[in-house]
Coordinates of C-alpha atoms in Angstrom, one line a residue:
M17 CA 9.8 21.2 52.6
I18 CA 10.7 23.1 49.5
H19 CA 12.5 26.2 50.4
R20 CA 10.7 29.1 49.5
K21 CA 13.8 30.6 47.1
L22 CA 13.4 27.4 45.2
I23 CA 9.7 27.2 44.4
A24 CA 10.1 29.9 41.8
P25 CA 12.5 28.0 39.7
L26 CA 10.8 24.8 40.2
L27 CA 7.3 26.1 39.1
L28 CA 9.5 27.7 36.0
G29 CA 10.7 24.8 35.2
L30 CA 7.5 22.4 35.2
A31 CA 6.0 25.3 33.1
L32 CA 9.1 24.7 30.9
M33 CA 8.6 21.1 30.7
S34 CA 4.8 21.1 30.3
G35 CA 5.4 23.8 27.3
A36 CA 8.2 21.3 25.6
G37 CA 5.8 18.5 25.8
S38 CA 2.4 20.1 24.3
A39 CA 5.2 21.4 21.6
Q40 CA 6.2 18.0 21.0
A41 CA 2.4 17.0 20.7
Q42 CA 1.7 19.8 18.6
Q43 CA 4.4 18.6 16.0
P44 CA 3.2 17.3 12.7
I45 CA 3.1 13.5 12.0
R46 CA 5.2 12.7 9.0
M47 CA 3.3 9.8 6.8
V48 CA 6.0 8.2 4.6
V49 CA 4.3 6.8 1.5
P50 CA 6.6 4.3 -0.4
F51 CA 5.0 5.0 -3.9
A52 CA 5.4 8.2 -6.3
A53 CA 3.0 11.0 -5.7
G54 CA -0.1 10.7 -7.7
G55 CA -0.4 6.8 -7.6
G56 CA -3.6 5.4 -5.8
T57 CA -2.2 4.9 -2.4
D58 CA -1.0 8.3 -2.4
Q59 CA -4.2 9.5 -3.3
Y60 CA -6.1 7.9 -0.7
V61 CA -3.0 8.6 2.1
R62 CA -3.8 12.4 1.3
L63 CA -7.1 12.4 1.8
L64 CA -6.6 10.4 5.4
A65 CA -4.2 13.2 6.3
S66 CA -6.6 16.1 5.3
E67 CA -9.6 14.4 7.1
L68 CA -6.8 13.7 10.4
A69 CA -6.1 17.4 10.2
K70 CA -9.5 18.8 10.4
K71 CA -9.8 16.9 13.8
G72 CA -6.3 18.0 15.1
T73 CA -3.5 15.6 13.9
Q74 CA -1.5 17.4 11.7
I75 CA 0.0 15.1 9.1
I76 CA 2.7 15.9 6.3
V77 CA 2.8 13.3 3.6
E78 CA 6.4 12.4 1.9
N79 CA 6.7 10.2 -0.7
K80 CA 9.9 8.3 -0.9
P81 CA 9.7 5.8 -4.0
G82 CA 12.2 3.3 -5.0
A83 CA 13.0 -0.2 -4.4
S84 CA 10.0 -1.8 -3.8
G85 CA 9.3 -0.2 -0.9
I86 CA 12.9 -0.5 0.7
V87 CA 13.7 3.2 0.6
A88 CA 10.6 4.1 2.5
A89 CA 11.1 1.6 5.1
D90 CA 14.8 2.0 5.4
Y91 CA 14.2 5.5 6.4
V92 CA 11.0 4.9 8.9
A93 CA 13.0 1.9 10.6
R94 CA 16.1 4.2 11.2
S95 CA 13.7 7.3 12.8
R96 CA 13.3 8.1 15.7
P97 CA 10.5 6.2 17.9
D98 CA 8.7 9.4 19.0
G99 CA 5.6 8.5 16.9
L100 CA 6.2 11.3 14.8
T101 CA 7.4 9.3 11.6
V102 CA 4.8 7.1 10.1
L103 CA 5.3 4.2 7.4
V104 CA 2.4 3.4 5.0
S105 CA 3.0 -0.2 5.0
S106 CA 2.0 -3.3 3.1
L107 CA 2.4 -6.6 2.1
G108 CA 5.4 -5.7 0.1
T109 CA 7.1 -4.0 2.7
L110 CA 6.1 -6.3 5.8
A111 CA 6.2 -9.6 4.2
N112 CA 7.4 -9.7 0.3
N113 CA 10.6 -8.3 0.4
T114 CA 12.2 -10.6 2.4
V115 CA 12.1 -13.4 -0.4
L116 CA 13.1 -11.2 -3.3
Y117 CA 16.0 -9.0 -2.2
D118 CA 18.9 -10.8 -1.1
K119 CA 19.6 -8.6 2.1
L120 CA 17.2 -5.8 3.4
P121 CA 18.7 -2.6 5.4
Y122 CA 15.8 -3.7 7.9
D123 CA 13.8 -6.7 9.7
P124 CA 10.1 -6.1 9.0
K125 CA 9.5 -8.0 12.0
K126 CA 11.7 -6.6 14.3
D127 CA 11.8 -2.7 13.3
F128 CA 8.4 -1.7 13.0
A129 CA 5.3 -1.6 15.5
P130 CA 1.8 -2.2 14.0
V131 CA -0.4 1.1 14.4
T132 CA -3.3 0.4 12.4
Q133 CA -4.9 -1.0 8.8
I134 CA -6.4 1.9 7.1
G135 CA -7.6 0.2 3.7
Y136 CA -8.0 -2.6 1.2
Q137 CA -8.9 -3.1 -2.6
P138 CA -8.5 -5.9 -5.1
A139 CA -5.9 -5.9 -7.8
I140 CA -6.6 -5.4 -11.3
I141 CA -5.4 -5.4 -14.7
V142 CA -5.7 -2.8 -16.8
G143 CA -5.0 -1.9 -20.5
R144 CA -5.0 0.1 -23.3
T145 CA -7.9 0.3 -25.4
D146 CA -6.4 -0.6 -28.8
L147 CA -5.2 -4.1 -27.4
P148 CA -6.0 -7.3 -29.2
Y149 CA -7.5 -8.8 -26.2
K150 CA -10.5 -7.2 -24.2
N151 CA -10.4 -9.3 -20.9
I152 CA -8.0 -11.8 -19.0
K153 CA -9.3 -14.9 -20.9
E154 CA -8.3 -13.2 -24.5
L155 CA -5.0 -12.0 -23.3
V156 CA -4.0 -15.5 -22.0
S157 CA -4.8 -16.9 -25.5
Y158 CA -3.0 -14.1 -27.0
A159 CA 0.4 -14.4 -24.5
K160 CA 0.5 -17.8 -25.5
A161 CA 0.3 -17.6 -29.1
N162 CA 2.6 -14.7 -29.1
P163 CA 5.6 -14.9 -26.8
G164 CA 7.2 -12.1 -25.5
K165 CA 4.7 -9.5 -26.9
I166 CA 3.3 -8.2 -23.8
N167 CA 4.9 -5.5 -21.6
R168 CA 3.5 -5.6 -18.3
G169 CA 4.0 -2.7 -15.7
S170 CA 4.1 -3.0 -11.8
P171 CA 4.2 -0.2 -9.2
G172 CA 7.5 -2.1 -7.9
E173 CA 8.9 -5.9 -7.9
A174 CA 7.8 -6.6 -4.5
I175 CA 4.2 -5.3 -4.6
L176 CA 1.1 -7.6 -4.9
T177 CA 0.2 -5.7 -8.2
N178 CA 2.8 -7.3 -9.8
L179 CA 3.7 -10.8 -7.4
A180 CA -0.4 -12.0 -8.3
P181 CA 0.5 -11.4 -12.1
L182 CA 3.2 -13.2 -12.1
S183 CA 1.8 -15.7 -10.0
F184 CA -1.1 -16.2 -12.3
E185 CA 1.3 -16.3 -15.0
K186 CA 3.1 -19.6 -13.7
T187 CA -0.3 -21.5 -13.3
Q188 CA -1.8 -20.5 -16.4
G189 CA 1.5 -21.6 -18.5
F190 CA 2.6 -18.1 -20.3
S191 CA 4.8 -15.0 -19.2
T192 CA 4.9 -11.5 -20.0
T193 CA 7.8 -8.9 -19.7
H194 CA 7.6 -7.3 -16.2
V195 CA 8.6 -3.7 -16.5
P196 CA 8.5 -2.2 -12.7
F197 CA 7.8 1.5 -12.1
N198 CA 8.4 3.5 -8.6
G199 CA 4.5 3.8 -8.1
D200 CA 1.5 3.7 -10.2
A201 CA 1.4 7.0 -11.5
P202 CA 4.5 6.5 -13.8
A203 CA 3.7 3.2 -14.8
V204 CA 0.3 4.5 -16.1
Q205 CA 1.7 7.4 -18.0
A206 CA 3.9 4.4 -19.6
L207 CA 0.6 2.9 -20.3
L208 CA -0.6 5.3 -22.3
S209 CA 2.3 6.5 -24.2
N210 CA 1.9 2.6 -25.4
T211 CA 5.7 1.8 -23.6
I212 CA 3.8 -0.9 -21.6
D213 CA 0.6 -2.7 -22.7
I214 CA -1.0 -3.9 -19.5
H215 CA -0.4 -3.0 -16.0
G216 CA -1.1 -4.6 -12.6
T217 CA -2.7 -2.1 -10.3
S218 CA -5.3 -1.1 -7.9
L219 CA -8.6 0.9 -9.0
T220 CA -7.8 4.3 -7.4
G221 CA -4.9 5.0 -9.5
S222 CA -6.9 4.4 -12.9
L223 CA -10.2 5.1 -12.2
S224 CA -10.5 8.4 -13.8
L225 CA -8.7 7.2 -17.0
I226 CA -11.4 3.9 -17.1
Q227 CA -13.9 6.0 -16.6
A228 CA -13.2 8.6 -19.4
G229 CA -12.6 5.2 -22.1
K230 CA -8.4 5.6 -22.0
L231 CA -7.9 2.3 -20.3
R232 CA -9.8 -0.7 -19.9
V233 CA -9.7 -3.1 -16.8
L234 CA -9.0 -6.8 -18.3
G235 CA -10.0 -8.6 -15.0
V236 CA -10.7 -7.8 -11.0
M237 CA -8.8 -10.0 -8.7
D238 CA -11.9 -10.6 -6.8
S239 CA -14.9 -12.6 -6.1
K240 CA -17.2 -9.9 -7.1
R241 CA -17.4 -7.4 -9.5
L242 CA -16.5 -3.3 -8.5
P243 CA -19.4 -1.3 -8.2
Q244 CA -17.1 1.6 -9.5
V245 CA -17.0 -0.3 -13.0
P246 CA -19.5 -2.7 -12.8
D247 CA -18.6 -4.0 -16.7
A248 CA -15.3 -4.9 -15.7
P249 CA -15.3 -8.8 -15.2
T250 CA -13.8 -10.8 -12.1
F251 CA -11.2 -13.3 -13.1
K252 CA -13.6 -15.7 -11.7
E253 CA -16.0 -14.8 -13.9
Q254 CA -13.9 -15.9 -16.9
G255 CA -12.7 -19.5 -15.5
Y256 CA -9.7 -18.6 -13.2
D257 CA -10.4 -19.1 -9.4
F258 CA -7.7 -16.3 -8.4
E259 CA -8.2 -13.5 -5.9
A260 CA -5.4 -11.0 -4.6
V261 CA -6.6 -8.2 -2.1
L262 CA -4.0 -4.9 -1.7
W263 CA -4.2 -3.7 1.7
Y264 CA -2.5 -0.6 3.5
S265 CA -1.5 0.0 7.1
L266 CA 0.2 2.0 9.4
S267 CA 3.4 0.9 10.9
V268 CA 5.6 2.8 13.5
P269 CA 9.7 2.2 14.4
S270 CA 9.9 -0.2 17.1
G271 CA 10.4 1.3 20.9
T272 CA 7.4 3.9 19.6
P273 CA 5.7 4.7 23.1
A274 CA 2.1 2.6 22.9
D275 CA 0.7 6.0 24.3
S276 CA 1.5 7.5 20.7
I277 CA 0.6 4.4 18.7
R278 CA -3.1 4.5 20.7
R279 CA -3.8 8.3 19.8
L280 CA -2.9 7.9 16.3
N281 CA -5.1 4.4 16.3
K282 CA -7.8 6.2 17.6
A283 CA -7.9 9.2 15.4
V284 CA -7.2 7.1 12.1
N285 CA -10.3 4.8 13.1
E286 CA -12.6 7.9 14.1
V287 CA -11.5 9.3 10.7
I288 CA -12.0 6.1 8.5
A289 CA -15.6 5.2 9.9
Q290 CA -17.2 8.6 9.2
P291 CA -19.8 8.1 6.6
D292 CA -18.4 11.1 4.4
F293 CA -14.9 10.1 4.2
V294 CA -16.3 6.2 3.6
T295 CA -17.9 7.7 0.6
R296 CA -15.1 9.5 -0.5
A297 CA -12.7 6.6 -0.3
R298 CA -15.3 4.5 -2.2
A299 CA -15.4 6.8 -5.1
M300 CA -11.8 6.0 -5.5
G301 CA -12.2 2.5 -5.4
M302 CA -10.7 2.3 -1.8
E303 CA -12.4 0.4 0.6
P304 CA -11.4 1.8 4.3
R305 CA -10.6 -0.6 7.3
G306 CA -9.1 0.1 10.6
G307 CA -8.9 -2.2 13.6
T308 CA -6.4 -2.4 16.6
P309 CA -2.6 -2.8 16.3
E310 CA -3.1 -6.2 17.1
E311 CA -5.2 -7.1 14.7
L312 CA -2.9 -5.8 12.1
A313 CA -0.1 -7.7 13.3
K314 CA -2.0 -10.6 13.4
F315 CA -3.0 -9.8 9.6
V316 CA -0.1 -9.2 9.0
Q317 CA 1.4 -13.0 10.1
T318 CA -1.6 -14.5 8.3
E319 CA -0.9 -12.7 5.1
F320 CA 3.2 -13.6 5.6
E321 CA 2.3 -17.3 6.0
R322 CA 0.3 -17.0 2.7
W323 CA 2.3 -15.0 0.3
V324 CA 5.7 -16.1 1.0
P325 CA 6.2 -19.9 0.6
M326 CA 4.3 -19.0 -2.7
L327 CA 6.7 -16.5 -3.4
K328 CA 9.5 -19.0 -2.7
S329 CA 8.1 -21.5 -4.8
L330 CA 8.4 -19.4 -7.7
N331 CA 12.5 -19.5 -7.8
L332 CA 12.7 -15.8 -8.3
P333 CA 15.7 -14.5 -8.7
K334 CA 17.0 -12.3 -5.7
Q335 CA 17.0 -8.6 -6.3
S336 CA 19.6 -6.1 -4.8
H337 CA 18.3 -2.7 -3.8

């Protein structure tokens, strides 16, 4: 039996604990993007954050570019596993960095727990409109006849929009000079200022410039053309059986409570299933895709098994971050 003199303090303590729990639940979630602001991934994540906020899940988008996602991944891996810090993860941070860098400050398989996929899109190659080649087939011919003349940009060493073109170049017997950037936005600016000639990217970060006639899509790494740029040919149409799809997901530090993961998974999947959200995402070149944490874990493993052996076969020099 609890003495009456203890009831009031006990109730007060319970109230304070409840208040603290409510306050913690109301804290905004930091969604960490490993690229510079303004790029395609950043635009999509900000659209997602805006829609989540309307549903009561407050999101702060933080950009932490650098070292092919290592800066952002390390930051999230070291964060408290309280469900309030989330990494916008991809093939680079969860798989490819293990091949490209001699030592990572994080372990992609041990330091993160999966939440959900959020979207995907095929990789593309864009170029300036004044180039002497207008598609991938012409680019290959030009590159072979003019070694060292093409500067190719990418959002980072470990990003698929660098590695897929690199793999393609090896299979076709030519090479370009790779110039990595900390995201799509600075690379596109370099493209417009003639610092680079072509850029491996996604449709999201360059769509407005393509539609304005300032950039041209040389090839789409998918089995079908993109509805947003119906005149842009696929690699397959040009005689190359080559596909590469960029995907984006959410990961949290290992040890994050399952309830926190389930809440975020539910909130995100509800938003990306909304018809209006799908329409807006597709307008920027992104295809929303969600799923369970278990499905994401299986998908990441499949992608790891596909791309990591291929990267090892390229015998690329190890980078230091």
